Short mmCIF file of C-alpha atoms in Angstrom, two decimals:
data_model
loop_
_atom_site.label_atom_id
_atom_site.label_comp_id
_atom_site.label_asym_id
_atom_site.label_seq_id
_atom_site.Cartn_x
_atom_site.Cartn_y
_atom_site.Cartn_z
CA MET C 1 0.02 0.11 0.03
CA THR C 2 1.35 3.32 -1.07
CA ALA C 3 0.78 6.71 1.17
CA THR C 4 -1.44 8.06 -1.58
CA ARG C 5 -3.68 5.00 -1.55
CA LEU C 6 -3.76 5.22 2.29
CA LEU C 7 -5.02 8.58 2.08
CA TRP C 8 -7.38 8.10 -0.79
CA THR C 9 -8.87 5.17 0.69
CA ALA C 10 -9.32 6.69 4.11
CA ALA C 11 -11.13 9.85 2.23
CA GLY C 12 -13.74 7.39 0.87
CA ARG C 13 -12.12 7.00 -2.61
CA PRO C 14 -13.24 10.25 -4.06
CA ARG C 15 -13.00 11.03 -7.78
CA PRO C 16 -9.88 13.20 -8.61
CA GLU C 17 -10.08 16.22 -10.80
CA GLY C 18 -9.63 15.40 -14.43
CA ALA C 19 -10.57 11.85 -13.85
CA CYS C 20 -10.63 9.54 -16.76
CA ASP C 21 -11.23 5.65 -17.42
CA TYR C 22 -7.91 4.08 -17.13
CA LYS C 23 -7.00 0.51 -16.94
CA GLY C 24 -3.25 0.69 -17.08
CA ARG C 25 -0.55 1.26 -14.44
CA CYS C 26 -0.02 4.51 -12.79
CA TYR C 27 2.52 6.80 -13.98
CA TRP C 28 3.71 7.93 -10.46
CA CYS C 29 3.37 4.79 -8.27
CA GLY C 30 3.19 2.01 -10.90
CA LEU C 31 0.38 0.16 -9.23
CA PRO C 32 -2.65 -0.65 -11.30
CA ALA C 33 -5.17 2.08 -11.63
CA GLU C 34 -8.18 -0.05 -10.95
CA GLY C 35 -10.30 1.69 -13.85
CA LEU C 36 -10.08 5.20 -12.65
CA GLY C 37 -7.15 7.56 -13.42
CA ARG C 38 -6.24 11.07 -14.20
CA ASP C 39 -4.66 11.96 -17.46
CA ARG C 40 -1.07 12.92 -16.71
CA ARG C 41 -1.37 15.89 -19.38
CA SER C 42 -3.95 17.44 -17.00
CA LEU C 43 -1.06 18.11 -14.47
CA PRO C 44 0.68 21.53 -14.59
CA SER C 45 4.07 21.49 -16.50
CA THR C 46 5.70 22.57 -13.53
CA PHE C 47 4.98 19.41 -11.96
CA TYR C 48 6.61 17.54 -14.79
CA ASP C 49 9.69 19.66 -14.80
CA ALA C 50 10.29 19.32 -10.89
CA VAL C 51 9.38 15.61 -10.49
CA GLY C 52 8.81 14.12 -13.77
CA ARG C 53 12.06 12.04 -13.33
CA ASP C 54 10.84 10.40 -10.10
CA ALA C 55 7.88 8.72 -11.95
CA SER C 56 7.82 4.97 -11.60
CA LEU C 57 6.53 4.46 -15.22
CA PRO C 58 7.34 7.51 -17.36
CA GLY C 59 5.77 5.84 -20.26
CA ALA C 60 2.36 5.48 -18.78
CA GLU C 61 -0.59 7.62 -19.92
CA ALA C 62 -2.22 8.57 -16.62
CA LEU C 63 -2.00 8.41 -12.78
CA CYS C 64 -3.94 6.24 -10.70
CA ALA C 65 -6.92 7.91 -8.95
CA ALA C 66 -5.23 8.01 -5.68
CA CYS C 67 -1.94 9.89 -6.92
CA GLY C 68 -4.07 12.12 -9.12
CA TRP C 69 -6.26 13.07 -6.37
CA THR C 70 -3.43 14.05 -4.14
CA LEU C 71 -2.19 16.47 -6.61
CA SER C 72 -5.78 18.08 -6.88
CA ASP C 73 -6.33 21.86 -6.09
CA GLY C 74 -10.13 21.11 -5.41
CA VAL C 75 -10.33 18.36 -2.86
CA VAL C 76 -13.40 18.27 -0.68
CA LEU C 77 -12.12 18.43 2.72
CA PRO C 78 -13.13 16.63 5.85
CA GLU C 79 -16.59 18.13 7.25
CA SER C 80 -14.81 19.43 10.55
CA VAL C 81 -12.14 21.39 8.45
CA GLY C 82 -14.93 22.66 5.96
CA ALA C 83 -17.03 23.95 8.84
CA ARG C 84 -14.08 25.92 10.30
CA LEU C 85 -13.14 27.38 6.95
CA LEU C 86 -16.79 28.13 6.11
CA ALA C 87 -17.27 30.00 9.77
CA ALA C 88 -13.90 31.88 9.07
CA ALA C 89 -15.37 33.00 5.82
CA LEU C 90 -18.64 34.05 7.43
CA ALA C 91 -17.08 35.84 10.06
CA PRO C 92 -17.84 39.67 10.12
CA ASP C 93 -14.31 40.77 9.32
CA SER C 94 -13.69 38.16 6.73
CA ASP C 95 -13.48 38.84 2.93
CA GLY C 96 -15.96 35.90 2.54
CA ARG C 97 -13.70 33.88 0.11
CA VAL C 98 -14.19 30.03 0.14
CA SER C 99 -13.88 27.29 -2.21
CA LEU C 100 -16.79 24.89 -2.85
CA ASP C 101 -17.85 21.95 -4.81
CA LEU C 102 -21.69 21.56 -5.23
CA GLY C 103 -21.16 18.54 -7.44
CA GLN C 104 -19.67 19.82 -10.88
CA GLY C 105 -16.31 20.50 -9.55
CA ALA C 106 -14.60 23.02 -7.34
CA PHE C 107 -15.09 26.76 -7.72
CA ARG C 108 -14.24 29.86 -5.58
CA ALA C 109 -17.13 31.96 -4.15
CA ILE C 110 -17.71 34.69 -1.89
CA VAL C 111 -20.28 33.92 0.77
CA GLY C 112 -22.09 35.65 3.35
CA CYS C 113 -25.21 35.60 5.59
CA PRO C 114 -27.03 38.96 4.42
CA ALA C 115 -30.14 40.35 6.32
CA GLY C 116 -32.19 38.62 3.75
CA HIS C 117 -31.31 35.27 4.53
CA PRO C 118 -30.57 35.15 8.29
CA THR C 119 -30.18 31.46 8.54
CA GLY C 120 -28.60 30.62 5.18
CA VAL C 121 -25.62 31.35 3.12
CA VAL C 122 -25.79 32.96 -0.24
CA GLY C 123 -22.86 33.15 -2.67
CA VAL C 124 -21.60 34.70 -5.68
CA TRP C 125 -19.27 33.15 -8.23
CA GLU C 126 -15.88 34.62 -7.71
CA ARG C 127 -14.22 35.80 -11.00
CA PRO C 128 -10.71 37.30 -9.80
CA GLY C 129 -10.31 40.91 -10.79
CA LYS C 130 -13.85 40.98 -12.11
CA ILE C 131 -15.95 41.44 -9.06
CA PRO C 132 -15.42 44.93 -7.57
CA ASP C 133 -15.78 45.30 -3.87
CA GLU C 134 -19.22 46.93 -4.05
CA HIS C 135 -20.60 43.71 -5.48
CA ARG C 136 -19.55 41.53 -2.65
CA VAL C 137 -22.47 39.28 -1.24
CA ARG C 138 -22.83 41.34 1.96
CA GLU C 139 -23.97 44.38 0.17
CA ALA C 140 -25.52 42.72 -2.99
CA ALA C 141 -29.25 42.76 -2.55
CA ASP C 142 -29.95 42.06 -6.24
CA PRO C 143 -30.93 38.08 -6.29
CA ALA C 144 -29.90 37.99 -9.74
CA THR C 145 -26.17 38.43 -8.94
CA THR C 146 -26.27 36.16 -6.03
CA LEU C 147 -27.12 32.43 -5.54
CA TYR C 148 -28.64 30.95 -2.47
CA LEU C 149 -26.51 28.20 -1.31
CA GLY C 150 -28.52 26.70 1.52
CA PRO C 151 -27.99 26.62 5.33
CA PRO C 152 -24.20 26.38 6.57
CA GLU C 153 -24.35 22.86 8.09
CA PRO C 154 -24.55 20.68 4.75
CA LEU C 155 -22.60 23.25 3.06
CA ALA C 156 -19.63 22.60 5.38
CA ALA C 157 -19.15 19.02 3.77
CA ARG C 158 -18.66 20.83 0.28
CA VAL C 159 -15.88 23.04 1.08
CA THR C 160 -12.78 22.36 -0.88
CA GLY C 161 -9.08 23.26 -0.65
CA LYS C 162 -5.63 22.66 -2.49
CA PHE C 163 -4.43 19.52 -1.10
CA ARG C 164 -0.79 20.83 -0.96
CA ASN C 165 -2.05 23.51 1.77
CA PHE C 166 -2.59 20.76 4.17
CA HIS C 167 -0.83 18.29 6.19
CA ALA C 168 -2.44 15.03 5.12
CA PHE C 169 -2.69 12.32 7.79
CA ALA C 170 -4.43 8.93 7.39
CA THR C 171 -4.39 5.49 8.99
CA GLU C 172 -5.13 2.10 7.46
CA GLY C 173 -8.17 1.94 9.86
CA GLY C 174 -9.87 4.90 7.75
CA ARG C 175 -8.89 7.95 10.04
CA TRP C 176 -8.35 10.83 7.65
CA GLU C 177 -7.32 14.38 8.84
CA MET C 178 -6.23 17.52 6.73
CA LEU C 179 -4.28 19.60 9.19
CA THR C 180 -3.25 23.37 8.76
CA GLY C 181 0.31 24.86 9.87
CA GLY C 182 -1.63 26.34 12.85
CA GLU C 183 -2.42 22.82 14.11
CA LYS C 184 1.00 22.06 15.42
CA ALA C 185 -0.12 20.63 18.72
CA ARG C 186 -2.14 18.03 16.83
CA LEU C 187 0.75 17.15 14.57
CA ARG C 188 2.90 16.89 17.71
CA GLU C 189 0.30 14.45 19.31
CA ILE C 190 0.41 12.26 16.16
CA LEU C 191 4.15 12.19 15.80
CA LEU C 192 4.77 11.63 19.58
CA GLU C 193 1.95 8.94 19.88
CA PRO C 194 1.60 7.44 16.39
CA PRO C 195 -1.29 5.08 15.80
CA ASP C 196 -0.54 1.36 16.28
CA GLU C 197 -1.45 0.69 12.72
CA PRO C 198 -0.09 1.75 9.34
CA TRP C 199 -0.33 5.53 8.95
CA THR C 200 1.02 8.24 6.91
CA LEU C 201 1.66 11.94 7.44
CA SER C 202 3.06 14.46 5.07
CA ILE C 203 4.24 17.91 6.39
CA GLY C 204 4.71 20.26 3.67
CA ASP C 205 5.19 24.20 3.37
CA GLY C 206 1.89 24.72 1.58
CA GLN C 207 3.56 25.34 -1.69
CA LYS C 208 4.96 22.06 -2.87
CA HIS C 209 3.36 18.68 -3.11
CA GLU C 210 4.39 16.33 -0.44
CA ALA C 211 1.73 13.75 -0.02
CA ILE C 212 2.68 12.14 -3.31
CA TYR C 213 6.08 11.45 -1.89
CA GLY C 214 4.56 10.40 1.44
CA GLU C 215 5.64 6.93 3.13
CA VAL C 216 3.44 4.59 4.88
CA SER C 217 4.80 4.27 8.49
CA PRO C 218 4.81 1.08 10.41
CA PRO C 219 2.44 0.60 13.52
CA ARG C 220 3.95 2.21 16.59
CA SER C 221 4.46 -1.10 18.35
CA LEU C 222 7.03 -2.05 15.57
CA GLY C 223 9.60 0.64 16.34
CA ARG C 224 11.06 3.54 14.36
CA GLN C 225 8.44 5.56 12.62
CA THR C 226 8.41 7.54 9.12
CA VAL C 227 7.09 10.79 8.15
CA ARG C 228 7.51 12.96 5.16
CA PHE C 229 8.61 16.51 6.25
CA GLN C 230 9.45 19.41 3.88
CA GLY C 231 11.27 17.48 1.22
CA ALA C 232 12.68 14.69 3.21
CA VAL C 233 11.50 11.32 4.67
CA VAL C 234 12.42 11.37 8.31
CA PHE C 235 12.88 8.14 10.22
CA TYR C 236 12.58 8.76 13.80
CA SER C 237 11.66 7.16 17.14
CA PRO C 238 8.78 8.93 19.21
CA GLN C 239 10.71 8.88 22.47
CA GLU C 240 13.91 10.59 20.94
CA LEU C 241 11.73 13.11 19.16
CA ALA C 242 10.08 13.97 22.56
CA GLU C 243 13.35 14.37 24.16
CA LEU C 244 14.73 16.48 21.49
CA ILE C 245 11.75 18.78 21.43
CA ALA C 246 11.96 19.07 25.33
CA ALA C 247 15.77 19.92 25.03
CA ILE C 248 14.96 22.63 22.31
CA GLU C 249 12.08 24.11 24.48
CA GLY C 250 14.42 24.07 27.36
CA LEU C 251 17.22 26.00 25.78
CA LEU C 252 14.51 28.39 24.25
CA LEU C 253 12.94 28.82 27.67
CA ALA C 254 16.31 29.79 29.15
CA GLY C 255 16.62 32.64 27.01
CA ALA C 256 18.47 31.05 23.63
CA GLY C 257 17.08 32.49 20.39
CA GLN C 258 16.11 30.17 17.63
CA ASP C 259 19.24 30.92 15.44
CA GLU C 260 21.28 30.12 18.54
CA VAL C 261 19.63 26.79 18.83
CA GLU C 262 19.88 26.13 15.04
CA GLY C 263 23.74 27.08 14.76
CA GLY C 264 24.88 26.01 18.32
CA LEU C 265 26.67 29.13 18.83
CA TYR C 266 25.25 30.62 22.09
CA THR C 267 25.88 34.14 23.43
CA PRO C 268 26.98 33.45 27.10
CA ARG C 269 24.45 34.60 29.58
CA ALA C 270 24.75 35.10 33.21
CA GLY C 271 22.68 33.32 35.74
CA LEU C 272 22.41 29.53 36.78
CA PRO C 273 19.27 28.71 34.76
CA TRP C 274 21.11 29.23 31.59
CA LEU C 275 24.03 27.14 32.70
CA ARG C 276 21.76 24.36 33.76
CA ALA C 277 19.76 24.49 30.43
CA LEU C 278 22.98 24.40 28.49
CA ARG C 279 24.59 21.61 30.33
CA VAL C 280 21.25 19.44 30.39
CA SER C 281 19.77 20.15 26.90
CA GLY C 282 22.94 21.30 24.93
CA PRO C 283 24.52 17.91 24.40
CA ILE C 284 21.16 16.38 23.34
CA VAL C 285 20.47 19.21 20.90
CA ALA C 286 24.16 19.16 19.70
CA PHE C 287 23.97 15.53 18.90
CA TRP C 288 20.89 15.90 16.64
CA ARG C 289 21.71 19.31 15.11
CA GLY C 290 21.85 19.00 11.06
CA SER C 291 19.77 15.91 10.94
CA PRO C 292 16.32 15.72 9.46
CA VAL C 293 14.88 15.01 12.88
CA PHE C 294 16.22 18.11 14.36
CA GLY C 295 14.49 20.17 11.71
CA LEU C 296 11.27 18.34 12.42
CA ALA C 297 11.75 18.96 16.19
CA LEU C 298 12.33 22.72 15.57
CA TYR C 299 9.09 22.75 13.64
CA LEU C 300 7.03 21.05 16.23
CA ARG C 301 8.42 23.00 19.19
CA ARG C 302 5.96 25.23 21.09
CA PRO C 303 6.09 29.04 20.59
CA LEU C 304 7.97 30.81 23.44
CA ALA C 305 4.67 32.53 24.66
CA GLU C 306 3.11 29.20 25.12
CA LEU C 307 6.20 27.76 27.03
CA LYS C 308 6.26 30.67 29.28
CA GLY C 309 2.41 30.39 29.91
CA GLY C 310 2.89 26.65 30.67
CA ALA C 311 5.98 27.10 32.76
CA MET R 1 19.76 25.14 44.24
CA ASN R 2 20.18 28.70 44.61
CA ASP R 3 21.03 31.15 41.68
CA GLY R 4 23.74 33.09 43.54
CA LEU R 5 26.28 32.30 46.34
CA SER R 6 25.09 31.99 50.06
CA ARG R 7 26.73 33.89 52.83
CA ALA R 8 28.47 30.79 53.87
CA ASP R 9 29.99 30.14 50.39
CA VAL R 10 31.28 33.58 50.35
CA GLU R 11 32.84 33.42 53.70
CA LEU R 12 34.47 30.05 52.71
CA LEU R 13 35.72 31.16 49.41
CA LEU R 14 37.17 34.43 50.52
CA ALA R 15 39.88 32.61 52.21
CA GLN R 16 41.02 31.21 48.92
CA PRO R 17 42.99 32.82 46.07
CA PRO R 18 40.64 33.75 43.20
CA GLN R 19 41.89 30.75 40.97
CA ALA R 20 41.18 28.38 43.67
CA ARG R 21 37.74 29.88 44.11
CA ALA R 22 36.96 29.54 40.45
CA VAL R 23 37.89 25.87 40.46
CA ALA R 24 36.07 25.11 43.61
CA LEU R 25 33.07 26.92 42.23
CA LEU R 26 32.86 25.04 39.09
CA THR R 27 33.88 21.61 40.03
CA GLY R 28 30.93 21.80 42.58
CA GLN R 29 33.16 21.80 45.82
CA ALA R 30 31.53 25.02 46.83
CA GLY R 31 28.67 27.14 45.77
CA PRO R 32 25.47 26.61 43.74
CA LEU R 33 26.75 23.63 41.70
CA ALA R 34 27.68 21.55 45.04
CA GLY R 35 25.62 18.33 45.06
CA ASP R 36 24.69 18.33 41.37
CA ALA R 37 27.14 16.06 39.62
CA ALA R 38 25.48 16.51 36.22
CA LEU R 39 26.17 20.25 36.35
CA ALA R 40 29.88 20.13 37.81
CA TYR R 41 32.85 20.72 35.36
CA THR R 42 36.10 18.89 35.46
CA GLU R 43 39.17 20.53 36.80
CA ALA R 44 40.55 21.07 33.38
CA GLN R 45 37.19 22.71 32.22
CA ALA R 46 37.04 24.74 35.37
CA GLY R 47 40.56 26.03 34.81
CA PHE R 48 40.01 26.87 31.35
CA CYS R 49 36.66 28.69 32.41
CA TYR R 50 38.96 30.80 34.81
CA LEU R 51 41.27 31.58 31.90
CA LEU R 52 38.18 32.87 30.05
CA HIS R 53 37.08 35.05 32.96
CA VAL R 54 40.72 36.46 33.16
CA ALA R 55 40.68 37.18 29.46
CA TRP R 56 37.02 38.83 29.79
CA ARG R 57 38.31 41.07 32.66
CA LEU R 58 41.29 42.22 30.63
CA ALA R 59 39.05 43.01 27.83
CA ARG R 60 36.57 44.76 29.72
CA PRO R 61 37.77 45.89 33.04
CA LEU R 62 35.86 46.99 36.07
CA ASP R 63 37.53 50.15 36.43
CA PRO R 64 35.52 52.57 34.03
CA LYS R 65 38.72 54.63 33.22
CA GLU R 66 40.56 51.53 32.31
CA ARG R 67 37.51 50.04 30.51
CA ARG R 68 37.35 52.75 27.86
CA ARG R 69 40.79 51.85 26.43
CA ARG R 70 40.05 48.14 26.17
CA VAL R 71 38.52 46.44 23.10
CA LEU R 72 35.18 45.50 24.71
CA GLY R 73 35.02 48.16 27.23
CA GLU R 74 32.52 50.58 25.17
CA LYS R 75 30.16 47.85 24.20
CA PRO R 76 26.80 47.08 25.81
CA PRO R 77 27.00 43.83 27.97
CA TYR R 78 25.11 41.56 25.63
CA GLU R 79 27.19 42.87 22.59
CA ALA R 80 30.51 42.46 24.70
CA ARG R 81 29.52 38.92 25.73
CA ALA R 82 28.54 38.15 22.03
CA MET R 83 31.71 39.53 20.68
CA PHE R 84 34.03 38.01 23.32
CA ALA R 85 32.55 34.49 22.61
CA ALA R 86 33.10 35.08 18.78
CA ARG R 87 36.61 35.86 19.36
CA VAL R 88 37.13 32.79 21.67
CA ARG R 89 35.70 30.56 18.99
CA ALA R 90 38.00 32.13 16.33
CA ALA R 91 40.99 31.78 18.56
CA VAL R 92 40.10 28.09 19.43
CA SER R 93 39.81 27.38 15.64
CA GLU R 94 43.17 28.67 14.85
CA SER R 95 45.01 27.34 17.81
CA GLY R 96 46.88 23.92 17.96
CA ASP R 97 47.17 23.85 21.88
CA LEU R 98 46.42 25.60 24.93
CA ARG R 99 49.45 27.83 24.81
CA ASP R 100 48.81 29.09 21.30
CA PHE R 101 45.16 29.70 22.32
CA VAL R 102 46.30 32.31 24.98
CA VAL R 103 48.33 34.08 22.41
CA GLN R 104 45.74 33.94 19.61
CA LEU R 105 43.06 35.14 22.13
CA GLY R 106 45.44 38.03 23.31
CA ARG R 107 45.76 39.20 19.63
CA ARG R 108 42.10 39.17 19.17
CA LEU R 109 41.24 41.11 22.42
CA ASP R 110 44.44 43.01 22.59
CA TYR R 111 46.01 41.98 25.60
CA GLU R 112 49.33 40.36 26.34
CA LEU R 113 50.33 37.62 28.85
CA VAL R 114 52.42 40.08 30.96
CA GLU R 115 49.19 41.93 31.76
CA PHE R 116 47.97 38.75 33.72
CA ARG R 117 48.12 39.52 37.45
CA ARG R 118 51.02 37.86 39.00
CA GLY R 119 49.02 35.26 40.78
CA ASP R 120 47.15 34.48 37.64
CA LEU R 121 50.35 34.12 35.62
CA ALA R 122 51.74 31.68 37.99
CA TRP R 123 48.36 29.74 38.08
CA TRP R 124 48.47 29.68 34.30
CA ARG R 125 51.73 28.16 33.95
CA SER R 126 50.76 25.36 36.51
CA TYR R 127 47.53 24.80 34.67
CA LEU R 128 49.43 24.32 31.52
CA ALA R 129 51.86 21.97 33.02
CA ALA R 130 49.05 19.78 34.36
CA HIS R 131 46.44 20.18 31.59
CA ALA R 132 48.05 20.76 28.29
CA GLY R 133 46.55 17.36 27.09
CA ALA R 134 42.94 18.41 27.71
CA TRP R 135 43.14 20.92 24.73
CA PHE R 136 41.37 18.39 22.25
CA GLN R 137 38.58 17.83 24.84
CA LEU R 138 38.29 21.65 25.53
CA ARG R 139 38.07 22.67 22.09
CA GLN R 140 35.19 20.49 21.12
CA PRO R 141 32.11 22.76 20.17
CA THR R 142 29.88 21.58 22.72
CA GLY R 143 32.21 21.74 25.48
CA LEU R 144 33.48 25.09 24.44
CA GLU R 145 29.86 26.58 24.70
CA GLU R 146 29.57 25.13 28.06
CA CYS R 147 32.74 26.74 29.08
CA LEU R 148 31.62 30.13 27.83
CA ALA R 149 28.64 30.04 29.58
CA ALA R 150 30.50 28.95 32.78
CA ALA R 151 32.73 31.76 32.36
CA ALA R 152 29.79 34.16 32.39
CA VAL R 153 28.28 32.70 35.52
CA LEU R 154 31.62 32.45 37.10
CA ASP R 155 32.33 36.30 36.45
CA GLU R 156 28.89 36.96 38.21
CA TRP R 157 29.89 34.87 41.20
CA MET R 158 33.46 36.33 41.52
CA GLY R 159 31.86 39.72 41.48
CA GLN R 160 29.50 38.72 44.24
CA ILE R 161 32.60 37.36 46.27
CA ARG R 162 34.51 40.78 45.44
CA ARG R 163 31.46 42.73 46.96
CA GLY R 164 31.65 40.54 49.91
CA MET R 165 35.21 41.60 50.79
CA LEU R 166 36.07 44.49 53.02
CA PRO R 167 37.49 47.41 51.24
CA ASP R 168 41.02 46.91 52.52
CA GLU R 169 40.83 43.23 51.71
CA ARG R 170 39.89 44.10 47.92
CA ALA R 171 42.84 46.56 47.88
CA THR R 172 45.22 43.90 49.27
CA GLU R 173 44.12 41.35 46.75
CA ASP R 174 44.46 43.77 43.80
CA ALA R 175 47.66 45.27 44.87
CA GLY R 176 49.24 42.05 46.05
CA GLU R 177 48.47 40.31 42.72
CA ALA R 178 48.92 43.15 40.13
CA THR R 179 52.12 43.10 38.10
#
């Protein structure tokens, strides 16, 4: 099982963007496409230029549905994520922009709850650059320019997003989560206490595709775990990662800057707390510095304000 | 564990010369590191930290008039510490042994060995004879950072002991040991 298949299966085998009938093997992973695929010509040329050489079967016509789906820009998100994005778009200080899929593919809309529809959401198609501010849905009273989309609850299950904007997590048992960069606490929780079944997690920068390079990690009980993190596959032990995060946080809490922790050159500080932090945490951090696990731990560490609040 | 020295520590350490004070403090024989083996330094490291403390005080003396003429004297404290650490690292990377290190550091901080107080000079010679072989351990990046941190803390403790001295005791120590 590949990481893309694990994600796709956990998400309920959705139809990818640009889907076509395809019975051959996948251009990317090389596995049989099971009748549904995505024409590889529908992928942007930038994808080819960057990663075309990594394809398993460069001669194949199409990608399997799973690999094609993880490259989509209009993936229907889990309902909880959709509800959050929709609520953010409907907030009074928001610009109302959200992507939806009402059955005929993803499109961008500007949504709102104007006075005429106190319990529902109305929307207008977004054509970038062509909708002046005064036509936004909150101000638009003309029903000809707006569309009643319905109450927010069912709409939450139709919110879409670019796959690469999220950190995709799935397990063989069918758990599927799309996490944002702001959900580091959840990422930390997953990585420090991984599921005891095959799972996959790809942490990207929001711009590049990561999930398609993802690896399936063995269950927690089988030892070292695997995660795709910003361009590299990281093999780690949850215990060691927890220890490293604690050491980094200890140094930061004692007054070190992130650049000092990264580079290992510390400005000497007076006071015993600093000496203690450096003597206790310094060797642990020094041991891992420069390794992929170190980058992951730096990414997962809590912000200083939170550390001080919890200390 | 306290951050600073207790009154008893100060009284105990006052009876010793500054070099022995530094070693006693950092090896955990006295002071806040006592009883915590994980934090205590080896004798070679403690001596090296004292050497850094001496170099720091030469580059940034306590006397305001003297300070103005020195390399780090005019810098704000944090910047001075950062510059001192950078120069120590540079001197370490260019030195083949401990003796060489003191010369290299002197070039970067604009001091000469003859400016060491008499007691420090004698101590330095005996330290060199006893711990010359420790250089390869001392120059390791992690250990060096720990020594730089300890030198900063040591400076604070030495200042506290100095403030605990009576004015004539302080003058005797300065006069008796200055070249």
